[in-house]
Coordinates of C-alpha atoms and ligand atoms in Angstrom, one line a residue:
Chain V
M103 CA -12.5 3.8 -9.5
K104 CA -12.9 1.2 -12.0
P105 CA -13.2 -2.2 -10.4
F106 CA -9.7 -4.7 -11.4
D107 CA -8.8 -8.3 -10.1
Y108 CA -5.5 -7.9 -8.0
V109 CA -2.9 -10.2 -8.1
R110 CA 0.2 -10.4 -5.6
P111 CA 3.0 -13.1 -8.0
A112 CA 5.2 -14.5 -6.0
S113 CA 8.2 -13.7 -8.9
I114 CA 10.1 -11.5 -10.9
A115 CA 8.5 -14.4 -14.0
E116 CA 5.1 -14.1 -12.5
A117 CA 5.2 -10.5 -12.7
V118 CA 5.7 -10.3 -15.9
A119 CA 4.1 -12.7 -16.5
A120 CA 0.5 -11.5 -15.3
A121 CA 1.4 -8.4 -16.3
A122 CA 1.7 -8.8 -20.0
Q123 CA -1.5 -9.7 -19.8
P124 CA -4.0 -7.0 -22.0
G125 CA -4.9 -4.3 -19.5
A126 CA -2.6 -4.8 -16.2
A127 CA -0.8 -2.4 -14.5
Y128 CA 2.1 -2.8 -12.5
L129 CA 1.5 -1.4 -8.8
A130 CA 3.8 0.0 -6.8
A131 CA 2.7 2.4 -3.5
G132 CA 0.1 3.6 -6.6
T133 CA 1.2 7.2 -5.1
N134 CA 0.2 8.6 -8.7
L135 CA -1.4 5.2 -10.3
L136 CA -3.8 5.2 -7.6
D137 CA -5.0 9.3 -8.2
L138 CA -5.6 9.0 -12.1
M139 CA -7.9 5.3 -11.6
K140 CA -9.8 8.0 -8.7
G141 CA -10.4 10.4 -11.8
G142 CA -10.5 7.7 -14.4
V143 CA -7.7 8.3 -16.1
S144 CA -6.3 4.5 -15.5
R145 CA -8.8 2.2 -16.3
P146 CA -6.4 -1.0 -15.9
D147 CA -8.5 -3.8 -15.2
R148 CA -5.9 -6.3 -13.0
L149 CA -2.7 -4.8 -10.7
V150 CA 0.2 -6.2 -10.5
D151 CA 1.4 -5.6 -6.9
V152 CA 5.5 -5.8 -7.2
T153 CA 5.9 -4.1 -3.8
H154 CA 6.0 -7.4 -1.9
L155 CA 9.1 -9.1 -4.4
K156 CA 11.9 -9.7 -2.9
G157 CA 15.5 -8.0 -3.6
L158 CA 14.3 -5.3 -5.0
D159 CA 15.0 -2.9 -2.6
R160 CA 18.5 -3.1 -1.7
I161 CA 21.0 -0.3 -3.1
E162 CA 24.1 -2.1 -3.6
H163 CA 27.5 -0.7 -4.7
L164 CA 29.2 -2.9 -7.0
A165 CA 33.1 -4.3 -7.7
D166 CA 32.8 -1.7 -10.6
G167 CA 32.3 1.6 -8.5
S168 CA 29.2 1.8 -9.8
L169 CA 26.1 1.8 -8.1
R170 CA 22.4 -0.4 -8.4
I171 CA 19.5 1.4 -6.8
G172 CA 16.8 -1.4 -7.0
A173 CA 13.5 -0.2 -8.4
L174 CA 11.1 -0.2 -5.2
V175 CA 13.4 1.4 -2.8
R176 CA 11.9 4.4 -1.7
N177 CA 12.0 8.5 -2.5
A178 CA 13.4 9.4 0.7
D179 CA 15.4 6.3 1.6
L180 CA 17.6 6.9 -1.2
A181 CA 17.7 11.1 -0.4
H182 CA 18.5 9.7 3.1
D183 CA 21.0 7.2 2.6
T184 CA 24.6 9.4 3.9
A185 CA 27.0 7.2 1.6
F186 CA 24.1 8.0 -1.5
A187 CA 23.6 11.9 -0.6
K188 CA 27.9 12.3 -0.6
A189 CA 28.9 10.6 -3.7
Y190 CA 25.5 11.6 -5.7
P191 CA 24.3 15.0 -4.1
A192 CA 22.3 16.4 -7.3
V193 CA 19.9 13.4 -6.7
A194 CA 19.6 13.1 -3.5
E195 CA 19.0 16.9 -3.8
A196 CA 16.6 16.5 -6.9
L197 CA 14.8 13.2 -4.7
L198 CA 14.2 15.8 -1.5
S199 CA 13.0 18.5 -3.6
G200 CA 9.3 16.3 -5.2
A201 CA 6.3 16.1 -3.4
S202 CA 5.8 15.9 0.5
A203 CA 7.8 13.6 3.3
Q204 CA 4.5 11.8 3.2
L205 CA 5.1 10.6 -0.6
R206 CA 8.6 10.0 -0.8
N207 CA 8.2 7.7 2.9
A208 CA 5.9 5.5 0.3
A209 CA 7.5 6.7 -3.4
T210 CA 9.5 4.1 -5.4
L211 CA 11.9 4.8 -8.1
G212 CA 10.3 2.5 -10.6
G213 CA 7.7 4.1 -9.7
N214 CA 8.4 7.8 -10.3
L215 CA 11.0 6.8 -13.5
L216 CA 6.9 6.1 -14.8
Q217 CA 4.5 8.5 -13.0
R218 CA 2.6 10.1 -16.2
T219 CA 2.7 13.8 -17.1
R220 CA 0.5 16.1 -14.7
C221 CA -1.2 18.3 -18.2
A222 CA -4.2 19.4 -16.6
Y223 CA -6.5 17.9 -19.9
F224 CA -4.2 14.6 -19.5
Y225 CA -5.7 14.9 -16.2
D226 CA -9.3 15.7 -17.1
P227 CA -11.4 12.5 -18.6
A228 CA -13.9 15.6 -20.5
S229 CA -10.9 16.5 -22.0
R230 CA -9.3 15.9 -25.8
C231 CA -6.2 14.0 -25.2
N232 CA -4.0 12.2 -27.3
R233 CA -2.4 11.3 -24.2
R234 CA -4.7 9.5 -23.1
E235 CA -6.3 8.0 -26.0
A236 CA -5.0 8.1 -29.4
G237 CA -6.2 10.8 -32.0
S238 CA -8.6 12.7 -30.2
G239 CA -7.2 15.9 -30.4
C240 CA -4.8 18.3 -27.2
D241 CA -7.4 20.8 -25.8
A242 CA -4.1 22.0 -24.3
N243 CA -2.8 23.3 -27.7
G244 CA -4.9 26.5 -27.4
G245 CA -5.9 26.1 -24.0
E246 CA -3.9 27.1 -20.5
N247 CA -0.8 26.2 -21.3
R248 CA 1.8 28.2 -19.3
L249 CA 3.7 25.2 -18.4
H250 CA 3.8 22.7 -21.2
A251 CA 6.9 22.5 -23.2
V252 CA 9.2 24.1 -25.3
L253 CA 11.8 22.0 -26.4
G254 CA 11.1 18.8 -28.6
W255 CA 6.8 19.4 -28.4
S256 CA 4.7 18.4 -31.3
E257 CA 1.7 19.6 -32.6
G258 CA -0.4 16.0 -31.3
C259 CA 1.3 16.9 -27.6
I260 CA 2.9 19.2 -26.0
A261 CA 2.8 18.0 -22.6
T262 CA 5.6 18.2 -19.9
H263 CA 7.9 14.8 -17.7
P264 CA 7.3 15.8 -14.4
S265 CA 10.0 14.0 -12.0
D266 CA 12.9 15.6 -10.5
F267 CA 14.3 12.4 -10.0
C268 CA 14.8 11.8 -13.6
I269 CA 16.8 15.0 -14.4
P270 CA 20.0 14.5 -12.5
L271 CA 20.3 10.5 -13.5
V272 CA 19.6 11.8 -17.2
A273 CA 23.2 14.1 -16.6
L274 CA 24.5 11.2 -15.0
D275 CA 24.4 8.6 -17.4
A276 CA 22.1 6.0 -15.6
I277 CA 20.8 2.9 -17.0
V278 CA 17.5 1.0 -16.4
E279 CA 17.7 -2.4 -16.0
I280 CA 13.9 -4.6 -17.6
E281 CA 13.1 -7.6 -16.9
G282 CA 10.7 -8.3 -19.6
K283 CA 9.4 -11.4 -22.0
G284 CA 12.8 -11.8 -23.2
G285 CA 14.5 -11.9 -20.2
R286 CA 16.7 -8.5 -18.8
R287 CA 17.7 -6.2 -20.7
E288 CA 19.4 -2.5 -20.3
L289 CA 18.8 0.6 -21.3
P290 CA 19.7 4.1 -20.8
L291 CA 18.0 6.1 -19.0
D292 CA 17.8 8.6 -21.7
E293 CA 15.7 6.6 -23.9
L294 CA 13.3 5.7 -21.9
H295 CA 11.0 8.3 -22.5
R296 CA 10.5 9.5 -25.6
L297 CA 9.6 12.2 -27.2
P298 CA 5.8 12.3 -28.2
G299 CA 5.9 13.1 -32.3
P300 CA 3.2 11.9 -34.4
T301 CA 2.2 9.3 -31.6
P302 CA 2.6 10.8 -28.7
E303 CA 0.5 8.1 -26.0
R304 CA 3.8 5.8 -26.7
E305 CA 5.4 7.3 -23.7
T306 CA 8.3 5.3 -22.8
A307 CA 10.2 1.9 -24.7
L308 CA 8.7 -0.3 -22.5
E309 CA 6.7 -3.2 -24.0
P310 CA 3.6 -4.8 -22.2
G311 CA 5.3 -6.9 -18.8
D312 CA 8.5 -5.2 -18.9
L313 CA 9.2 -4.3 -14.8
I314 CA 12.2 -2.0 -14.4
V315 CA 14.1 -3.4 -11.7
A316 CA 17.0 -1.3 -10.6
V317 CA 18.7 2.0 -11.9
R318 CA 22.1 1.7 -12.3
L319 CA 24.6 5.2 -11.8
P320 CA 27.9 4.5 -13.5
A321 CA 31.4 3.9 -11.8
S322 CA 32.3 7.9 -14.0
A323 CA 28.9 9.6 -12.2
R324 CA 31.2 10.2 -8.5
D325 CA 33.4 12.6 -10.0
F326 CA 31.0 15.1 -10.1
A327 CA 30.2 14.6 -5.9
G328 CA 32.8 17.9 -5.2
H329 CA 30.7 19.9 -7.8
A330 CA 27.0 18.8 -8.0
R331 CA 23.4 21.3 -8.0
Y332 CA 19.5 20.7 -8.6
L333 CA 17.5 23.7 -9.4
K334 CA 14.0 23.5 -9.0
V335 CA 11.5 26.4 -9.5
R336 CA 8.2 26.4 -8.3
E337 CA 5.2 28.4 -7.3
R338 CA 5.8 28.2 -4.2
T339 CA 8.8 27.0 -2.0
S340 CA 8.0 23.5 -1.7
Y341 CA 5.7 20.5 -2.2
A342 CA 5.2 21.7 -6.0
F343 CA 6.1 20.0 -9.1
A344 CA 8.6 22.0 -11.5
V345 CA 7.8 24.6 -13.4
V346 CA 11.6 24.2 -15.1
S347 CA 14.6 22.7 -13.6
A348 CA 18.4 22.0 -13.9
A349 CA 20.3 19.6 -12.9
A350 CA 24.3 20.6 -13.6
A351 CA 27.5 19.1 -13.2
L352 CA 30.7 20.0 -13.4
K353 CA 34.3 18.3 -12.9
I354 CA 37.1 21.0 -12.0
E355 CA 40.4 20.1 -12.9
N356 CA 43.1 22.8 -13.0
G357 CA 40.9 25.9 -13.3
T358 CA 39.0 24.6 -16.0
I359 CA 35.9 22.8 -16.8
G360 CA 37.2 19.2 -18.0
H361 CA 33.6 17.5 -18.0
A362 CA 30.3 18.8 -17.7
R363 CA 26.4 17.9 -17.3
L364 CA 23.3 19.4 -17.5
A365 CA 19.9 18.4 -17.7
L366 CA 16.7 20.7 -17.3
G367 CA 13.5 19.8 -16.3
G368 CA 10.0 21.2 -16.8
V369 CA 10.7 21.9 -20.7
A370 CA 10.6 18.4 -22.5
A371 CA 8.1 15.5 -22.5
K372 CA 10.9 13.5 -21.3
P373 CA 14.4 14.5 -19.5
W374 CA 16.3 17.0 -21.4
R375 CA 19.9 16.1 -21.7
A376 CA 21.7 19.8 -23.0
R377 CA 24.7 18.4 -25.0
A378 CA 25.1 21.3 -26.8
A379 CA 26.1 23.2 -23.6
E380 CA 28.2 20.2 -22.7
A381 CA 30.0 20.9 -25.1
A382 CA 31.0 24.3 -24.7
L383 CA 31.4 23.8 -21.3
K384 CA 34.5 22.1 -22.3
G385 CA 37.7 23.4 -22.0
A386 CA 36.1 26.4 -20.5
S387 CA 37.2 28.8 -17.4
P388 CA 33.5 28.3 -15.1
E389 CA 32.7 31.6 -15.2
T390 CA 29.2 33.3 -15.6
S391 CA 29.7 34.3 -19.1
A392 CA 31.0 31.0 -19.8
F393 CA 27.8 29.6 -18.4
R394 CA 25.5 32.0 -20.4
E395 CA 27.0 30.2 -23.6
A396 CA 26.5 27.2 -22.8
A397 CA 22.3 28.7 -21.3
Q398 CA 22.2 29.7 -25.2
A399 CA 23.1 26.6 -26.7
A400 CA 20.9 24.9 -24.1
L401 CA 18.2 26.7 -25.1
A402 CA 18.8 27.4 -29.4
D403 CA 15.9 24.9 -30.1
A404 CA 13.2 25.7 -27.7
K405 CA 9.6 27.6 -29.2
P406 CA 6.7 28.4 -27.4
S407 CA 4.1 25.5 -27.6
G408 CA 1.7 28.4 -26.3
D409 CA 1.3 31.2 -23.5
N410 CA 4.7 29.9 -22.3
A411 CA 7.6 31.7 -23.9
F412 CA 8.9 32.6 -20.4
K413 CA 9.9 29.4 -20.0
I414 CA 12.6 30.4 -22.0
E415 CA 14.4 32.6 -20.0
L416 CA 13.5 31.0 -16.8
A417 CA 15.4 27.9 -18.1
R418 CA 18.4 30.2 -19.4
R419 CA 18.7 31.9 -15.9
I420 CA 18.1 28.4 -14.2
V421 CA 20.9 26.6 -15.9
V422 CA 23.0 30.2 -15.3
R423 CA 22.2 30.0 -11.9
A424 CA 22.6 26.3 -11.4
L425 CA 25.5 26.2 -13.3
T426 CA 27.2 28.8 -10.9
L427 CA 26.3 27.5 -7.6
A428 CA 27.5 23.8 -9.0
A429 CA 30.7 25.6 -9.6
T430 CA 30.7 27.0 -6.7
G431 CA 30.4 23.8 -4.9
T432 CA 28.4 21.1 -3.8
P433 CA 27.4 22.3 0.1
A434 CA 28.4 20.0 3.0
R435 CA 24.6 18.8 3.7
I436 CA 21.6 19.8 1.5
P437 CA 19.9 23.4 2.4
A438 CA 16.8 23.7 4.3
L439 CA 14.6 23.5 0.9
P440 CA 16.3 21.1 -1.2
A441 CA 17.0 22.8 -4.5
S442 CA 14.8 25.7 -3.9
P443 CA 17.0 29.1 -5.5
F444 CA 15.1 30.6 -1.9
A445 CA 16.8 28.4 0.3
S446 CA 19.0 30.1 2.9
G447 CA 22.7 30.9 1.0
A448 CA 21.5 29.8 -2.3
L449 CA 20.6 33.5 -3.8
H450 CA 23.8 34.8 -3.1
A451 CA 26.2 31.6 -3.4
Chain K
M265 CA -13.6 -12.6 -5.0
T266 CA -12.3 -12.0 -1.4
H267 CA -9.5 -11.6 0.0
S268 CA -7.9 -11.7 3.5
I269 CA -6.0 -9.0 5.0
S270 CA -4.5 -8.9 8.7
L271 CA -3.1 -5.6 10.7
T272 CA -1.9 -4.2 13.9
V273 CA -3.6 -1.1 14.3
N274 CA -2.8 0.8 16.8
G275 CA -1.4 -2.3 18.9
A276 CA -4.9 -4.3 18.0
R277 CA -4.4 -7.2 15.6
R278 CA -7.5 -6.5 13.3
D279 CA -8.1 -9.3 10.7
L280 CA -10.3 -8.2 7.8
Q281 CA -12.2 -9.7 4.8
L282 CA -12.5 -7.4 1.6
D283 CA -14.3 -8.0 -0.9
D284 CA -13.3 -5.3 -3.6
P285 CA -9.9 -4.5 -3.7
R286 CA -10.2 -0.9 -4.3
V287 CA -10.5 -0.2 -0.7
T288 CA -7.5 2.5 0.1
L289 CA -6.2 2.7 4.1
L290 CA -8.3 5.3 4.8
D291 CA -11.6 4.1 4.1
L292 CA -10.6 0.6 6.3
L293 CA -9.8 2.9 8.7
R294 CA -13.3 5.3 8.6
E295 CA -15.7 3.4 7.4
R296 CA -14.7 -0.2 8.1
L297 CA -12.9 0.5 11.9
Q298 CA -14.5 3.6 12.4
L299 CA -11.6 4.9 13.2
T300 CA -12.7 8.5 12.1
G301 CA -9.6 11.3 13.5
T302 CA -7.7 10.2 10.4
K303 CA -9.6 12.6 7.8
K304 CA -10.1 12.9 3.6
G305 CA -9.7 16.2 2.6
C306 CA -8.2 16.2 -1.1
D307 CA -9.0 12.3 -1.2
R308 CA -5.4 12.7 -3.8
G309 CA -2.5 13.0 -2.1
Q310 CA -2.1 16.9 -2.1
C311 CA -3.1 18.0 1.8
G312 CA -2.1 15.4 4.2
A313 CA -5.5 14.9 6.5
C314 CA -5.1 11.2 5.9
T315 CA -1.4 11.3 7.0
I316 CA -1.3 8.1 9.4
L317 CA 2.2 5.9 10.8
V318 CA 2.2 2.9 8.7
D319 CA 5.5 0.5 10.0
G320 CA 6.5 3.9 11.8
R321 CA 6.9 6.4 8.9
R322 CA 4.5 8.4 7.3
I323 CA 2.5 8.1 4.5
N324 CA -1.0 9.1 2.8
A325 CA -3.6 7.0 3.3
C326 CA -6.3 7.6 0.5
L327 CA -3.2 7.0 -1.9
A328 CA -2.8 2.9 -0.8
L329 CA -4.7 0.4 -1.4
A330 CA -5.5 -1.9 1.8
I331 CA -5.1 -4.7 0.3
S332 CA -1.3 -3.7 -0.4
H333 CA -0.9 -3.0 3.0
D334 CA -1.1 -7.2 3.9
G335 CA 0.9 -7.4 7.3
A336 CA 1.2 -3.1 7.8
D337 CA 1.6 -2.3 11.1
I338 CA -0.4 1.1 11.5
L339 CA -1.3 4.0 13.7
T340 CA -3.4 6.8 14.0
I341 CA -4.4 9.9 16.0
E342 CA -6.3 7.7 18.0
G343 CA -3.7 5.1 18.8
I344 CA -1.0 8.6 20.0
A345 CA -2.2 9.2 23.7
R346 CA -1.7 7.6 26.6
G347 CA -4.9 7.2 28.4
D348 CA -6.0 11.0 29.7
Q349 CA -2.5 11.5 29.8
L350 CA -1.9 13.4 25.4
H351 CA 1.2 12.4 23.3
P352 CA 3.4 15.7 23.9
V353 CA 3.2 16.8 20.1
Q354 CA -1.0 16.9 20.6
A355 CA -0.3 18.9 23.9
A356 CA 1.6 21.5 22.7
F357 CA -0.4 21.7 19.5
I358 CA -3.0 23.1 22.4
A359 CA 0.0 25.0 24.4
H360 CA 1.1 27.1 20.8
D361 CA -2.7 27.0 19.1
G362 CA -1.8 25.1 16.0
F363 CA -5.4 24.3 14.8
Q364 CA -8.2 26.5 13.9
C365 CA -11.8 24.2 12.8
G366 CA -9.0 21.4 13.8
F367 CA -10.1 19.4 10.2
C368 CA -6.5 18.9 9.0
T369 CA -5.5 19.0 13.0
P370 CA -4.7 14.9 13.1
G371 CA -3.2 14.6 9.8
Q372 CA -1.0 17.8 10.6
I373 CA 0.0 15.7 14.5
M374 CA 0.5 12.5 12.3
S375 CA 3.0 14.2 10.2
A376 CA 5.2 15.5 13.2
I377 CA 5.1 12.6 15.1
G378 CA 6.9 11.0 11.7
M379 CA 8.8 14.3 11.1
M380 CA 10.7 13.9 14.6
R381 CA 11.3 9.3 13.9
E382 CA 12.5 10.4 10.9
A383 CA 15.2 13.0 12.6
Q384 CA 15.3 15.1 9.4
A385 CA 14.2 18.6 10.5
G386 CA 16.3 19.0 14.1
D387 CA 15.5 22.4 15.7
D388 CA 15.8 24.0 12.1
P389 CA 13.0 26.0 11.5
E390 CA 12.8 26.1 7.8
R391 CA 13.3 22.7 7.7
I392 CA 10.5 22.1 10.1
R393 CA 8.3 23.7 7.8
E394 CA 9.6 21.8 4.5
C395 CA 9.2 18.7 6.2
I396 CA 5.4 19.3 7.7
S397 CA 5.3 21.2 4.0
G398 CA 2.7 18.0 2.9
N399 CA -0.2 19.4 5.1
L400 CA -1.8 22.5 4.0
C401 CA -4.6 23.8 6.4
R402 CA -6.7 26.0 5.0
C403 CA -7.6 28.1 8.3
G404 CA -3.4 28.7 8.5
A405 CA -2.5 28.2 11.3
Y406 CA 1.1 27.4 10.1
A407 CA 3.1 29.3 12.4
G408 CA 1.3 27.8 15.6
I409 CA 2.1 24.1 14.3
V410 CA 5.2 25.3 13.5
D411 CA 6.0 26.2 17.0
A412 CA 4.6 23.6 18.5
V413 CA 6.3 21.2 16.6
L414 CA 9.7 23.2 17.5
E415 CA 8.9 22.7 21.4
V416 CA 8.8 19.3 21.7
Q417 CA 11.6 18.9 19.1
T418 CA 14.1 21.3 21.6
S419 CA 12.6 19.3 24.4
E420 CA 13.9 16.4 23.2
A421 CA 16.5 17.2 21.9
N422 CA 17.7 18.6 25.2
Q423 CA 16.7 15.6 27.5
R424 CA 18.8 13.4 25.3
R425 CA 21.0 16.2 26.1
S426 CA 21.1 15.4 30.2
A427 CA 20.8 12.2 29.5
Ligands
FAD788 C1 0.7 15.8 -5.0 C2 1.5 14.9 -5.3 C3 2.6 15.9 -5.5 C4 4.4 15.1 -6.4 N1 5.3 15.9 -6.6 C5 6.2 16.0 -6.8 C6 7.6 16.2 -7.6 O1 7.5 17.5 -7.3 N2 8.8 15.7 -8.3 C7 7.9 14.3 -8.8 O2 9.0 14.3 -9.1 N3 7.4 13.6 -8.6 C8 5.8 14.3 -7.7 N4 5.1 13.3 -7.5 C9 5.3 12.1 -8.2 C10 5.3 11.2 -6.8 O3 7.2 11.4 -6.7 C11 5.4 10.0 -8.0 O4 3.5 9.3 -7.5 C12 5.8 8.4 -7.7 O5 7.4 8.4 -7.9 C13 5.5 7.7 -8.1 O6 5.7 6.4 -7.6 P1 4.7 5.0 -7.1 O7 5.7 4.0 -6.6 O8 3.5 5.4 -6.3 O9 4.3 4.4 -8.3 P2 2.9 3.9 -8.8 O10 1.9 5.0 -8.8 O11 2.6 2.5 -8.2 O12 3.3 3.8 -10.6 C14 3.6 5.0 -11.5 C15 3.3 4.5 -12.6 O13 4.6 3.1 -13.0 C16 4.1 2.1 -13.3 N5 5.3 1.1 -12.4 C17 5.3 1.6 -11.5 N6 6.5 0.7 -10.6 C18 7.1 -0.4 -11.8 C19 7.5 -0.8 -11.9 N7 9.2 -1.2 -11.3 N8 8.2 -1.3 -12.9 C20 7.0 -0.9 -14.8 N9 6.6 -0.1 -14.2 C21 6.1 0.1 -13.1 C22 2.8 1.9 -12.8 O14 1.9 0.6 -13.0 C23 2.1 3.2 -13.3 O15 2.1 3.4 -14.5 C24 4.2 14.1 -6.7 C25 2.8 13.1 -6.5 C26 1.6 13.7 -5.6 C27 0.3 12.2 -5.7
SF4_789 S1 -0.5 18.1 -24.4 FE1 -0.1 15.5 -24.0 S2 -0.9 15.1 -22.2 FE2 -1.4 17.4 -22.4 S3 -3.8 17.3 -23.6 FE3 -2.6 17.4 -25.1 S4 -1.9 15.5 -25.8 FE4 -2.5 15.4 -23.7
FES790 S1 -7.1 13.6 1.9 FE1 -4.8 11.9 1.5 S2 -4.1 13.4 0.8 FE2 -5.7 14.3 1.3
FES791 S1 -7.6 23.7 11.2 FE1 -8.9 24.2 9.8 S2 -8.1 23.0 8.0 FE2 -6.6 23.0 9.1

């Protein structure tokens, strides 16, 4: 690990000023950043430790019915908050399906949003990677790429975004609060992560020094509590990143779908909101035929980026399964193996 | 620049000088404090061998910078027995043959203790498996480990019920 300076700012303003300097990076729990630094993938000159900042670790229920989650709330604490899990079950299920209990105890929500891709070539400094080093080329293109993107990729980068938490969040119209050099601003989570296009090294809409201070879920997100699921397919039943995942949330009124929300993970460089599928579901009755149509719409623009054509059919089936489970109704308790299609009951629901 | 930090490790206060901020909690415990019970497996958050409790919660010590944990209360495998009396989880691991080569065992035991404090698993074996899946054992003693955790969880639940 390259040597670095360590600073512990006393206020948000101090943090922003320190992190706006070239070569600086925020440190939260470090479960992604330290990993990357040990591998020589990230080489910051200065770490700005935000974990001691006051007031960013609160879960607040606001008067307008929305929920505000501080960036330093730990993944496990949010998932285990019973009021939270009841109101936003798919988000809790996604959180509990990510990483291990040890990592969830440490990892912060802000860090989860900004974790980097798990593309193996990105992780290996001996490989060419446009995301790690602009313009150097992409060894995933033509390499081992079973797990790479099928939507929104470019010739320059075919990586996927690894977060589980972000998938139901983007489906539920979450908003990110950011403190930067120009003060406070807000951004829909859908606009935080960028597709690679010709500049894969620009991963997010953030500017140097920008600190994520909170994530907000609008009041409307609660309307889906009764019919919301997150489903994640991985290469072992727990403690692995998604090959493909889906968050499905329905508002069912008089036997038809009033509103539908759908987002996919493991398919693109950002959490993928499937708006065409949502439109197809609106007004339909919650049945397999409608779910199949939605799955076709969600993957209509998909194309393989290498050896991963199987992901397209897999994603369609995960969409149908997630919508079927959501229509059946949110279970009273999150299954023992969160988001796993092999959890007891889930297969036959 | 030297940084001073203060930790409570297994009940004793330790004031430490760090001349390099790169040191992780894992390396600090093993190399500065000679507490080598906590193991280094992958050093990258993937195996759980380095599991310790920080302020009562299990985390991976290999991905935690010591300097960021100034003021923390740390419990390691060396701190769980009372003199010669083993912690119930230690005793149950022996009774159920929960370890083979033993390398990953300290992390497994600390993870099991952390899991019980989190009170998420109860006596459901499937939940126990998920809750301890952050600890990978290449010898594959999993069945014994689940039995050991189940025994302690069940006997503690019975004690609570009769109390
Ligand atoms: C073995 C392993 C398995 C994992 N499996 C999964 C999984 O299945 N699903 C999943 O979703 N995740 C998984 N993770 C990733 C884990 O969830 C992330 O590492 C974690 O959420 C990052 O949070 P952190 O607080 O440790 O962030 P850090 O590592 O401290 O930071 C991550 C990045 O975010 C930046 N940052 C942090 N906080 C802020 C902020 N408030 N504002 C601006 N920038 C900020 C940092 O500069 C850094 O670039 C896994 C990790 C490991 C090691
Ligand atoms: S797919 Fe993207 S992250 Fe992976 S090597 Fe290519 S440019 Fe880098
Ligand atoms: S040594 Fe820390 S998880 Fe493997
Ligand atoms: S007992 Fe040998 S690695 Fe677990």
